[in-house]
CSV table of C-alpha atoms in Angstrom, one decimal:
chain,number,residue,atom,x,y,z
Z,1425,MET,CA,119.4,100.6,94.5
Z,1426,LEU,CA,120.1,103.3,97.2
Z,1427,LYS,CA,123.6,101.9,97.3
Z,1428,ASN,CA,125.2,105.3,97.1
Z,1429,ARG,CA,122.7,106.6,99.6
Z,1430,VAL,CA,123.1,110.0,97.8
Z,1431,TRP,CA,120.1,111.2,99.7
Z,1432,LEU,CA,121.8,110.6,103.0
Z,1433,LEU,CA,125.1,112.1,101.9
Z,1434,GLN,CA,123.4,115.3,100.8
Z,1435,LYS,CA,122.4,116.0,104.4
Z,1436,GLN,CA,125.7,117.1,105.8
Z,1437,ILE,CA,124.2,120.3,107.2
Z,1438,MET,CA,121.1,119.0,108.9
Z,1439,ASP,CA,123.0,116.3,110.7
Z,1440,LYS,CA,125.7,118.6,111.9
Z,1441,ILE,CA,124.7,118.2,115.5
Z,1442,CYS,CA,126.7,119.3,118.6
Z,1443,ASP,CA,126.3,120.4,122.2
Z,1444,VAL,CA,123.7,117.8,122.9
Z,1445,ARG,CA,122.3,118.0,126.5
Z,1446,ILE,CA,119.4,116.0,128.0
Z,1447,VAL,CA,117.5,118.0,130.6
Z,1448,ASP,CA,114.2,117.7,132.4
Z,1449,CYS,CA,111.0,118.5,130.5
Z,1450,LEU,CA,108.9,120.3,133.2
Z,1451,GLU,CA,106.3,121.8,130.9
Z,1452,SER,CA,105.8,121.4,127.2
Z,1453,SER,CA,103.4,122.5,124.4
Z,1454,TYR,CA,104.0,119.1,122.6
Z,1455,ILE,CA,104.3,116.4,125.3
Z,1456,LYS,CA,101.7,116.2,128.1
Z,1457,PRO,CA,102.0,113.2,130.3
Z,1458,TYR,CA,98.8,112.1,132.2
Z,1459,ARG,CA,97.4,109.1,134.0
Z,1460,MET,CA,94.0,107.5,133.4
Z,1461,GLU,CA,92.5,105.7,136.4
Z,1462,TYR,CA,89.5,103.5,135.5
Z,1463,LYS,CA,87.6,100.3,136.2
Z,1464,GLN,CA,87.5,97.6,133.5
Z,1465,ASN,CA,84.8,95.0,134.1
Z,1466,GLY,CA,84.9,96.0,137.8
Z,1467,ARG,CA,88.7,95.8,138.2
Z,1468,GLN,CA,90.6,98.9,139.1
Z,1469,ARG,CA,93.3,99.9,136.5
Z,1470,VAL,CA,95.8,102.6,135.9
Z,1471,TRP,CA,97.5,103.6,132.6
Z,1472,ASP,CA,100.1,106.2,131.9
Z,1473,LEU,CA,99.8,108.2,128.8
Z,1474,CYS,CA,101.2,111.1,126.8
Z,1475,LYS,CA,99.0,113.4,124.9
Z,1476,VAL,CA,100.4,114.5,121.6
Z,1477,HIS,CA,98.8,116.3,118.6
Z,1478,ASP,CA,96.9,114.5,115.9
Z,1479,SER,CA,98.6,114.7,112.5
Z,1480,VAL,CA,98.4,114.4,108.7
Z,1481,ALA,CA,100.7,112.6,106.2
Z,1482,CYS,CA,100.8,112.3,102.4
Z,1483,ILE,CA,102.3,109.9,99.9
Z,1484,VAL,CA,103.2,112.1,96.9
Z,1485,TYR,CA,103.9,110.8,93.4
Z,1486,ASN,CA,105.5,113.1,90.8
Z,1487,SER,CA,104.1,111.8,87.5
Z,1488,THR,CA,106.3,114.1,85.4
Z,1489,ARG,CA,109.4,112.3,86.6
Z,1490,ASP,CA,108.0,109.0,87.9
Z,1491,ARG,CA,109.2,109.6,91.5
Z,1492,LEU,CA,107.8,109.2,94.9
Z,1493,LEU,CA,108.5,112.2,97.1
Z,1494,PHE,CA,109.6,112.0,100.8
Z,1495,VAL,CA,111.4,114.2,103.3
Z,1496,THR,CA,114.4,113.6,105.5
Z,1497,GLN,CA,115.1,115.4,108.7
Z,1498,PHE,CA,117.0,115.0,112.0
Z,1499,ARG,CA,114.7,113.5,114.6
Z,1500,PRO,CA,115.9,113.9,118.2
Z,1501,GLY,CA,113.8,111.0,119.5
Z,1502,VAL,CA,115.3,108.6,117.0
Z,1503,TYR,CA,118.8,109.9,117.7
Z,1504,MET,CA,118.4,109.5,121.5
Z,1505,ASN,CA,117.0,106.0,121.0
Z,1506,ARG,CA,120.3,105.1,119.3
Z,1507,CYS,CA,122.8,106.7,121.7
Z,1508,SER,CA,123.7,107.2,125.4
Z,1509,SER,CA,124.2,110.2,127.5
Z,1510,VAL,CA,126.6,110.6,130.5
Z,1511,ASN,CA,125.3,113.1,133.1
Z,1512,GLY,CA,122.9,114.4,130.4
Z,1513,VAL,CA,125.7,115.0,127.9
Z,1514,VAL,CA,125.9,113.1,124.6
Z,1515,ASP,CA,129.3,112.5,122.9
Z,1516,THR,CA,128.5,113.6,119.3
Z,1517,ASP,CA,131.9,112.3,118.0
Z,1518,ARG,CA,130.8,108.8,119.1
Z,1519,TYR,CA,127.2,109.4,118.2
Z,1520,PRO,CA,127.0,111.5,115.0
Z,1521,GLY,CA,123.8,113.4,114.1
Z,1522,SER,CA,123.4,111.0,111.1
Z,1523,LEU,CA,122.0,108.5,113.6
Z,1524,GLY,CA,118.9,110.6,113.8
Z,1525,LEU,CA,118.2,111.2,110.1
Z,1526,THR,CA,114.8,109.7,109.1
Z,1527,LEU,CA,113.0,109.1,105.8
Z,1528,GLU,CA,109.4,110.2,106.2
Z,1529,LEU,CA,106.2,111.0,104.4
Z,1530,CYS,CA,105.5,114.7,104.1
Z,1531,ALA,CA,103.5,115.3,107.3
Z,1532,GLY,CA,102.6,117.7,110.0
Z,1533,ILE,CA,100.6,118.1,113.2
Z,1534,THR,CA,97.0,119.5,113.2
Z,1535,ASP,CA,97.4,122.3,115.8
Z,1536,LYS,CA,95.7,125.1,113.8
Z,1537,ASP,CA,92.0,125.9,113.1
Z,1538,LYS,CA,92.1,124.2,109.7
Z,1539,THR,CA,90.7,121.1,108.2
Z,1540,VAL,CA,93.0,118.1,107.8
Z,1541,GLU,CA,93.0,118.7,104.0
Z,1542,GLN,CA,94.0,122.4,104.5
Z,1543,THR,CA,96.7,121.4,106.9
Z,1544,MET,CA,98.0,118.8,104.5
Z,1545,GLN,CA,98.0,121.4,101.7
Z,1546,GLU,CA,100.1,123.8,103.8
Z,1547,GLU,CA,102.6,121.0,104.7
Z,1548,LEU,CA,103.0,120.0,101.1
Z,1549,GLU,CA,103.8,123.6,100.2
Z,1550,GLU,CA,106.1,124.1,103.2
Z,1551,GLU,CA,108.0,120.9,103.3
Z,1552,ILE,CA,108.3,119.7,99.7
Z,1553,GLY,CA,107.5,123.0,97.8
Z,1554,TYR,CA,104.5,121.9,95.8
Z,1555,HIS,CA,101.2,123.7,95.6
Z,1556,VAL,CA,98.5,121.1,95.4
Z,1557,PRO,CA,94.8,122.1,94.9
Z,1558,LEU,CA,92.6,120.6,97.6
Z,1559,ASP,CA,90.6,118.5,95.2
Z,1560,ARG,CA,93.8,116.6,94.3
Z,1561,ILE,CA,94.6,115.8,98.0
Z,1562,GLN,CA,92.9,112.4,98.2
Z,1563,LYS,CA,92.2,110.7,101.5
Z,1564,VAL,CA,93.5,107.2,101.9
Z,1565,THR,CA,92.5,106.3,105.4
Z,1566,ALA,CA,93.2,107.2,109.1
Z,1567,TYR,CA,94.9,105.2,111.8
Z,1568,ARG,CA,96.0,105.4,115.4
Z,1569,SER,CA,99.7,105.9,116.3
Z,1570,GLY,CA,101.3,104.8,119.5
Z,1571,VAL,CA,98.3,102.9,120.7
Z,1572,GLY,CA,100.1,101.8,123.9
Z,1573,THR,CA,100.9,105.3,125.0
Z,1574,GLN,CA,99.3,108.0,122.8
Z,1575,GLY,CA,96.5,106.9,120.6
Z,1576,SER,CA,96.7,110.0,118.4
Z,1577,LYS,CA,95.1,110.0,115.0
Z,1578,GLN,CA,97.0,110.4,111.7
Z,1579,THR,CA,95.1,110.9,108.5
Z,1580,LEU,CA,96.9,109.6,105.4
Z,1581,PHE,CA,96.5,111.3,102.0
Z,1582,TYR,CA,97.7,110.6,98.4
Z,1583,ALA,CA,98.6,113.3,95.9
Z,1584,VAL,CA,99.8,113.1,92.3
Z,1585,VAL,CA,101.8,116.2,91.4
Z,1586,ARG,CA,103.6,117.4,88.3
Z,1587,ASP,CA,106.7,119.5,88.0
Z,1588,GLU,CA,104.6,122.6,87.2
Z,1589,ASP,CA,103.0,122.4,90.7
Z,1590,ARG,CA,106.4,123.2,92.2
Z,1591,THR,CA,106.6,126.6,93.9
Z,1592,SER,CA,109.8,126.3,95.9
Z,1593,SER,CA,112.4,123.8,97.0
Z,1594,GLY,CA,110.5,123.2,100.2
Z,1595,GLY,CA,112.5,122.7,103.4
Z,1596,GLY,CA,110.0,123.4,106.1
Z,1597,ASN,CA,109.1,126.5,108.0
Z,1598,ASP,CA,112.4,128.1,108.9
Z,1599,SER,CA,110.7,130.4,111.5
Z,1600,GLU,CA,109.5,127.2,113.3
Z,1601,GLY,CA,113.1,125.9,113.1
Z,1602,GLU,CA,112.3,123.2,110.6
Z,1603,MET,CA,115.2,121.9,108.5
Z,1604,ILE,CA,113.9,119.4,106.0
Z,1605,GLN,CA,115.1,118.1,102.7
Z,1606,VAL,CA,113.0,116.6,99.9
Z,1607,ILE,CA,114.0,113.1,98.8
Z,1608,GLU,CA,112.9,111.7,95.4
Z,1609,MET,CA,112.9,108.0,94.8
Z,1610,SER,CA,111.9,105.8,91.9
Z,1611,PRO,CA,109.2,103.3,92.7
Z,1612,SER,CA,111.7,100.4,92.9
Z,1613,GLU,CA,114.0,102.5,95.2
Z,1614,ALA,CA,111.0,103.1,97.5
Z,1615,GLN,CA,110.2,99.4,97.4
Z,1616,SER,CA,113.7,98.6,98.5
Z,1617,VAL,CA,113.3,100.9,101.6
Z,1618,LEU,CA,110.5,98.6,102.9
Z,1619,MET,CA,112.9,95.9,104.1
Z,1620,ASP,CA,115.9,98.1,104.8
Z,1621,GLU,CA,115.9,98.7,108.5
Z,1622,SER,CA,119.2,100.7,108.3
Z,1623,ILE,CA,117.0,103.5,107.0
Z,1624,MET,CA,115.0,105.0,109.9
Z,1625,ARG,CA,111.4,105.2,108.7
Z,1626,PRO,CA,108.0,105.1,110.4
Z,1627,PRO,CA,105.5,102.3,109.8
Z,1628,SER,CA,103.2,104.9,108.2
Z,1629,LEU,CA,105.7,105.3,105.4
Z,1630,LEU,CA,106.0,101.5,105.0
Z,1631,PHE,CA,102.2,101.2,104.7
Z,1632,ALA,CA,101.9,104.1,102.3
Z,1633,VAL,CA,104.6,102.8,99.9
Z,1634,GLN,CA,103.2,99.3,100.0
Z,1635,TRP,CA,99.7,100.6,99.4
Z,1636,TRP,CA,100.9,102.7,96.5
Z,1637,LEU,CA,102.8,99.8,95.0
Z,1638,ALA,CA,99.7,97.6,95.3
Z,1639,ASN,CA,97.2,100.1,94.0
Z,1640,HIS,CA,98.9,102.7,91.8
Z,1641,ALA,CA,102.3,101.6,90.6
Z,1642,SER,CA,101.1,99.4,87.8
Z,1643,LYS,CA,98.8,102.2,86.5
Z,1644,PHE,CA,101.7,104.5,85.9
Z,1645,ALA,CA,104.0,101.8,84.6
Z,1646,ALA,CA,101.3,100.9,82.0
Z,1647,LYS,CA,100.9,104.5,81.1
Z,1648,GLU,CA,104.7,104.9,80.7
Z,1649,ALA,CA,104.8,101.8,78.5
Z,1650,ALA,CA,101.9,103.1,76.3
Z,1651,ASP,CA,103.6,106.5,76.0
Z,1652,LYS,CA,106.7,104.9,74.5
J,991,MET,CA,82.8,91.6,105.1
J,992,LEU,CA,83.0,92.5,108.8
J,993,LYS,CA,79.5,93.7,108.5
J,994,ASN,CA,78.4,92.0,111.6
J,995,ARG,CA,81.5,93.1,113.4
J,996,VAL,CA,81.2,89.9,115.4
J,997,TRP,CA,84.7,90.5,116.8
J,998,LEU,CA,83.6,93.8,118.3
J,999,LEU,CA,80.3,92.5,119.7
J,1000,GLN,CA,82.2,89.7,121.5
J,1001,LYS,CA,84.0,92.2,123.7
J,1002,GLN,CA,81.3,93.3,126.0
J,1003,ILE,CA,83.5,92.5,129.0
J,1004,MET,CA,86.7,94.3,128.1
J,1005,ASP,CA,84.9,97.5,127.1
J,1006,LYS,CA,82.9,97.6,130.3
J,1007,ILE,CA,84.7,100.8,131.4
J,1008,CYS,CA,83.6,103.1,134.3
J,1009,ASP,CA,84.9,105.5,137.0
J,1010,VAL,CA,87.3,107.1,134.5
J,1011,ARG,CA,89.4,109.8,136.1
J,1012,ILE,CA,92.3,111.8,134.5
J,1013,VAL,CA,95.0,112.7,137.0
J,1014,ASP,CA,98.6,114.0,136.9
J,1015,CYS,CA,101.3,111.5,136.0
J,1016,LEU,CA,104.2,112.5,138.3
J,1017,GLU,CA,106.3,109.5,137.8
J,1018,SER,CA,106.0,106.5,135.6
J,1019,SER,CA,107.7,103.3,134.6
J,1020,TYR,CA,106.4,103.6,131.1
J,1021,ILE,CA,106.4,107.3,130.2
J,1022,LYS,CA,109.5,109.4,130.7
J,1023,PRO,CA,109.3,113.0,129.3
J,1024,TYR,CA,112.6,114.7,128.7
J,1025,ARG,CA,114.0,117.6,126.7
J,1026,MET,CA,116.9,117.6,124.3
J,1027,GLU,CA,118.9,120.8,123.8
J,1028,TYR,CA,121.3,120.8,120.9
J,1029,LYS,CA,122.9,122.8,118.1
J,1030,GLN,CA,122.0,121.9,114.5
J,1031,ASN,CA,124.4,123.5,112.0
J,1032,GLY,CA,125.2,126.1,114.6
J,1033,ARG,CA,121.6,127.0,115.5
J,1034,GLN,CA,120.4,126.4,119.1
J,1035,ARG,CA,117.4,124.1,119.2
J,1036,VAL,CA,115.1,122.4,121.8
J,1037,TRP,CA,112.9,119.3,121.3
J,1038,ASP,CA,110.5,117.7,123.8
J,1039,LEU,CA,110.4,114.0,123.9
J,1040,CYS,CA,109.0,111.0,125.7
J,1041,LYS,CA,111.0,107.9,126.3
J,1042,VAL,CA,109.0,104.7,125.8
J,1043,HIS,CA,110.1,101.1,125.5
J,1044,ASP,CA,111.1,99.4,122.3
J,1045,SER,CA,108.8,96.7,121.1
J,1046,VAL,CA,108.0,93.7,119.0
J,1047,ALA,CA,105.0,92.8,116.8
J,1048,CYS,CA,104.1,89.8,114.7
J,1049,ILE,CA,101.7,89.1,111.8
J,1050,VAL,CA,100.4,85.6,112.4
J,1051,TYR,CA,98.8,83.3,109.8
J,1052,ASN,CA,97.0,80.1,110.8
J,1053,SER,CA,97.4,77.9,107.7
J,1054,THR,CA,95.1,75.2,109.1
J,1055,ARG,CA,92.1,77.6,108.9
J,1056,ASP,CA,93.4,80.2,106.4
J,1057,ARG,CA,93.1,83.0,109.0
J,1058,LEU,CA,95.2,85.9,110.0
J,1059,LEU,CA,95.4,86.3,113.8
J,1060,PHE,CA,95.1,89.6,115.6
J,1061,VAL,CA,94.3,90.9,119.1
J,1062,THR,CA,91.8,93.4,120.3
J,1063,GLN,CA,92.0,95.3,123.6
J,1064,PHE,CA,90.9,98.4,125.3
J,1065,ARG,CA,93.5,101.2,124.8
J,1066,PRO,CA,93.2,104.2,127.2
J,1067,GLY,CA,95.2,106.4,124.8
J,1068,VAL,CA,92.8,105.8,121.9
J,1069,TYR,CA,89.8,106.2,124.2
J,1070,MET,CA,91.0,109.5,125.6
J,1071,ASN,CA,91.8,110.8,122.1
J,1072,ARG,CA,88.1,110.3,121.3
J,1073,CYS,CA,86.4,111.8,124.3
J,1074,SER,CA,86.5,114.7,126.7
J,1075,SER,CA,86.8,115.0,130.5
J,1076,VAL,CA,85.3,117.6,132.8
J,1077,ASN,CA,87.4,118.3,135.9
J,1078,GLY,CA,89.2,115.1,135.2
J,1079,VAL,CA,86.0,113.0,135.0
J,1080,VAL,CA,84.9,111.2,131.8
J,1081,ASP,CA,81.1,110.5,131.3
J,1082,THR,CA,81.2,106.9,130.3
J,1083,ASP,CA,77.5,106.9,129.3
J,1084,ARG,CA,78.4,109.5,126.7
J,1085,TYR,CA,81.7,107.9,125.8
J,1086,PRO,CA,81.4,104.1,126.1
J,1087,GLY,CA,84.5,102.0,126.5
J,1088,SER,CA,84.0,100.6,122.9
J,1089,LEU,CA,85.6,103.9,121.7
J,1090,GLY,CA,88.9,102.6,122.9
J,1091,LEU,CA,88.8,99.1,121.4
J,1092,THR,CA,91.6,98.5,118.9
J,1093,LEU,CA,92.6,95.8,116.4
J,1094,GLU,CA,96.3,95.1,116.7
J,1095,LEU,CA,99.1,92.8,115.8
J,1096,CYS,CA,100.2,90.5,118.6
J,1097,ALA,CA,102.9,92.6,120.2
J,1098,GLY,CA,104.7,93.6,123.4
J,1099,ILE,CA,107.4,95.8,124.8
J,1100,THR,CA,111.0,94.6,125.2
J,1101,ASP,CA,111.6,95.4,128.9
J,1102,LYS,CA,113.2,92.1,129.9
J,1103,ASP,CA,116.6,90.6,129.4
J,1104,LYS,CA,115.6,88.5,126.4
J,1105,THR,CA,116.2,88.7,122.6
J,1106,VAL,CA,113.5,90.2,120.5
J,1107,GLU,CA,112.7,86.7,119.2
J,1108,GLN,CA,112.3,85.3,122.7
J,1109,THR,CA,110.1,88.3,123.7
J,1110,MET,CA,108.0,87.7,120.6
J,1111,GLN,CA,107.7,84.0,121.3
J,1112,GLU,CA,106.5,84.8,124.9
J,1113,GLU,CA,103.9,87.3,123.6
J,1114,LEU,CA,102.6,84.9,121.0
J,1115,GLU,CA,102.0,82.4,123.8
J,1116,GLU,CA,100.5,84.9,126.3
J,1117,GLU,CA,98.4,86.9,124.0
J,1118,ILE,CA,97.1,84.5,121.3
J,1119,GLY,CA,97.9,81.1,122.9
J,1120,TYR,CA,100.2,79.6,120.3
J,1121,HIS,CA,103.6,78.1,121.1
J,1122,VAL,CA,105.8,78.9,118.1
J,1123,PRO,CA,109.4,77.5,117.9
J,1124,LEU,CA,112.0,80.3,117.6
J,1125,ASP,CA,113.0,79.1,114.1
J,1126,ARG,CA,109.5,79.8,112.8
J,1127,ILE,CA,109.5,83.4,114.1
J,1128,GLN,CA,110.8,85.1,110.9
J,1129,LYS,CA,112.0,88.7,111.0
J,1130,VAL,CA,110.3,91.0,108.5
J,1131,THR,CA,111.9,94.4,109.2
J,1132,ALA,CA,112.2,97.0,112.0
J,1133,TYR,CA,110.9,100.6,111.9
J,1134,ARG,CA,110.7,103.7,114.1
J,1135,SER,CA,107.4,104.6,115.8
J,1136,GLY,CA,106.4,108.1,116.8
J,1137,VAL,CA,109.4,109.7,115.1
J,1138,GLY,CA,108.2,113.2,116.2
J,1139,THR,CA,108.1,112.5,119.9
J,1140,GLN,CA,109.5,109.0,120.7
J,1141,GLY,CA,111.6,107.3,118.0
J,1142,SER,CA,111.3,103.9,119.6
J,1143,LYS,CA,112.1,100.8,117.6
J,1144,GLN,CA,109.6,98.1,116.8
J,1145,THR,CA,110.8,94.8,115.2
J,1146,LEU,CA,108.2,93.1,113.0
J,1147,PHE,CA,108.0,89.3,112.7
J,1148,TYR,CA,106.0,86.9,110.7
J,1149,ALA,CA,104.9,83.4,111.9
J,1150,VAL,CA,102.8,80.7,110.2
J,1151,VAL,CA,101.1,78.6,112.8
J,1152,ARG,CA,98.8,75.6,112.7
J,1153,ASP,CA,96.0,74.5,115.1
J,1154,GLU,CA,98.2,72.0,116.8
J,1155,ASP,CA,100.5,74.8,118.0
J,1156,ARG,CA,97.7,76.2,120.2
J,1157,THR,CA,98.3,75.8,123.9
J,1158,SER,CA,95.6,78.1,125.4
J,1159,SER,CA,93.0,80.7,124.3
J,1160,GLY,CA,95.5,83.5,124.9
J,1161,GLY,CA,94.2,86.6,126.5
J,1162,GLY,CA,97.4,88.2,127.9
J,1163,ASN,CA,99.1,88.1,131.2
J,1164,ASP,CA,96.3,88.4,133.8
J,1165,SER,CA,98.8,89.2,136.6
J,1166,GLU,CA,99.9,92.2,134.6
J,1167,GLY,CA,96.3,93.2,134.1
J,1168,GLU,CA,96.1,92.4,130.4
J,1169,MET,CA,92.7,91.7,129.0
J,1170,ILE,CA,93.1,90.7,125.4
J,1171,GLN,CA,91.0,88.8,122.9
J,1172,VAL,CA,92.2,86.9,119.8
J,1173,ILE,CA,90.6,88.0,116.5
J,1174,GLU,CA,90.7,85.7,113.5
J,1175,MET,CA,90.1,87.1,110.0
J,1176,SER,CA,90.1,85.7,106.5
J,1177,PRO,CA,92.6,87.4,104.2
J,1178,SER,CA,89.8,89.3,102.5
J,1179,GLU,CA,88.4,90.5,105.8
J,1180,ALA,CA,91.9,91.7,106.8
J,1181,GLN,CA,92.2,93.5,103.5
J,1182,SER,CA,88.9,95.3,104.1
J,1183,VAL,CA,90.3,96.6,107.4
J,1184,LEU,CA,93.0,98.5,105.6
J,1185,MET,CA,90.7,101.2,104.4
J,1186,ASP,CA,88.1,101.1,107.3
J,1187,GLU,CA,89.1,103.9,109.6
J,1188,SER,CA,86.1,103.2,111.9
J,1189,ILE,CA,88.3,100.3,113.2
J,1190,MET,CA,91.0,101.7,115.4
J,1191,ARG,CA,94.3,100.1,114.2
J,1192,PRO,CA,97.9,101.2,114.2
J,1193,PRO,CA,99.9,101.8,110.9
J,1194,SER,CA,102.1,98.8,111.8
J,1195,LEU,CA,99.1,96.5,111.3
J,1196,LEU,CA,98.2,98.2,108.0
J,1197,PHE,CA,101.8,97.6,106.8
J,1198,ALA,CA,101.9,94.1,108.0
J,1199,VAL,CA,98.6,93.1,106.4
J,1200,GLN,CA,99.5,94.8,103.1
J,1201,TRP,CA,103.0,93.2,103.2
J,1202,TRP,CA,101.4,89.8,103.8
J,1203,LEU,CA,98.9,90.2,101.0
J,1204,ALA,CA,101.6,91.3,98.6
J,1205,ASN,CA,104.1,88.5,99.5
J,1206,HIS,CA,102.3,85.5,100.9
J,1207,ALA,CA,98.5,85.5,100.3
J,1208,SER,CA,98.8,84.1,96.7
J,1209,LYS,CA,101.1,81.3,97.9
J,1210,PHE,CA,98.4,80.0,100.3
J,1211,ALA,CA,95.6,80.6,97.9
J,1212,ALA,CA,97.5,78.6,95.2
J,1213,LYS,CA,98.1,75.8,97.7
J,1214,GLU,CA,94.4,75.8,98.7
J,1215,ALA,CA,93.4,75.5,95.1
J,1216,ALA,CA,95.8,72.7,94.5
J,1217,ASP,CA,94.6,70.8,97.6
J,1218,LYS,CA,91.0,70.8,96.2
């Protein structure tokens, strides 16, 4: 399972990273540091925080092919956590872009005047190339990411899709500079990802896969057996 | 299950929040914004990031009392995500401190010259008051938090404890200003937390609980049945 890592080998383009420089971030539309001063039970306290956007994510199951659908992309934060810079310059021969490739749920930030369901629908179409009617985008739960420093909310959805829902090969919004690839996995491959820390993946994906295995995998396995 | 929310009602002290002010964060030991400039497949890109510490977390099962152990604390980031400020001032009558109370795994940042296991051991003793020998702190996996903006690594552990391991009531490191309370839940109570988004909890807790239910709950249930 995943031994060939075909899904990583495919990504020779998106991990072709060079000319990496680390510079100051003086102002940003995405990262807003701030400090909260407060009294807790009469005691003065200070906490440093970073405001980021809320987001949506979806675990997607293609029932035509019995595959869970994920995305992979190059994530600068993960990359920088795994390498060092000298005077702001990163040696990309020593630290190849593949260090920053992640496996993630189809997801996106909620920065537009849309409902979370509409945002999720848009991301499903943009990132993985499936048009999913709103009534098939089922809410699972919502949780809080980065409770120590951010506390932003991510709403998790579940969608069952079929091949006929596919409208494109996905890949993200090119005008926004997104470079994303769809990754399909059998349920057992996805299960093996849970304990494989050599694959960079967020805890939201681990929960979503584990939740799907506990609540939905057997249903489809039973159906498949009955169809035979 | 959890209907009385006893564990929330107990926390009248830690959510007694007042005099909340939002100010600029010009320099911080915890939050370091930076910008990465790079070329991806020849195309110039920019990504804004925030460096935070790596961390450890542990799902703890007390086999003496058949309870999973968590912590609750006031989290400024979660609180601020749920309220508004006017000229930097938050109206705490309108937005009570209870909005920022979270349910979390026993966890901590790795900012000292110690192994992740040693850091976890220290946090278990400080936060929940159990001394757990290193050989009983079992690694589950590691994952990447905040892949969009941070990419930091959290290593997840599992520990089975018994009442006789308890050395204190926990509560965190008072000199570091921590105010933490231990929360005990039956496995079925913990399961009900998975889908209850009115409880502020991170995806790491959701994964850890779901993982424990899938891999360990039946073992203890079987033992309990055999003991009767």
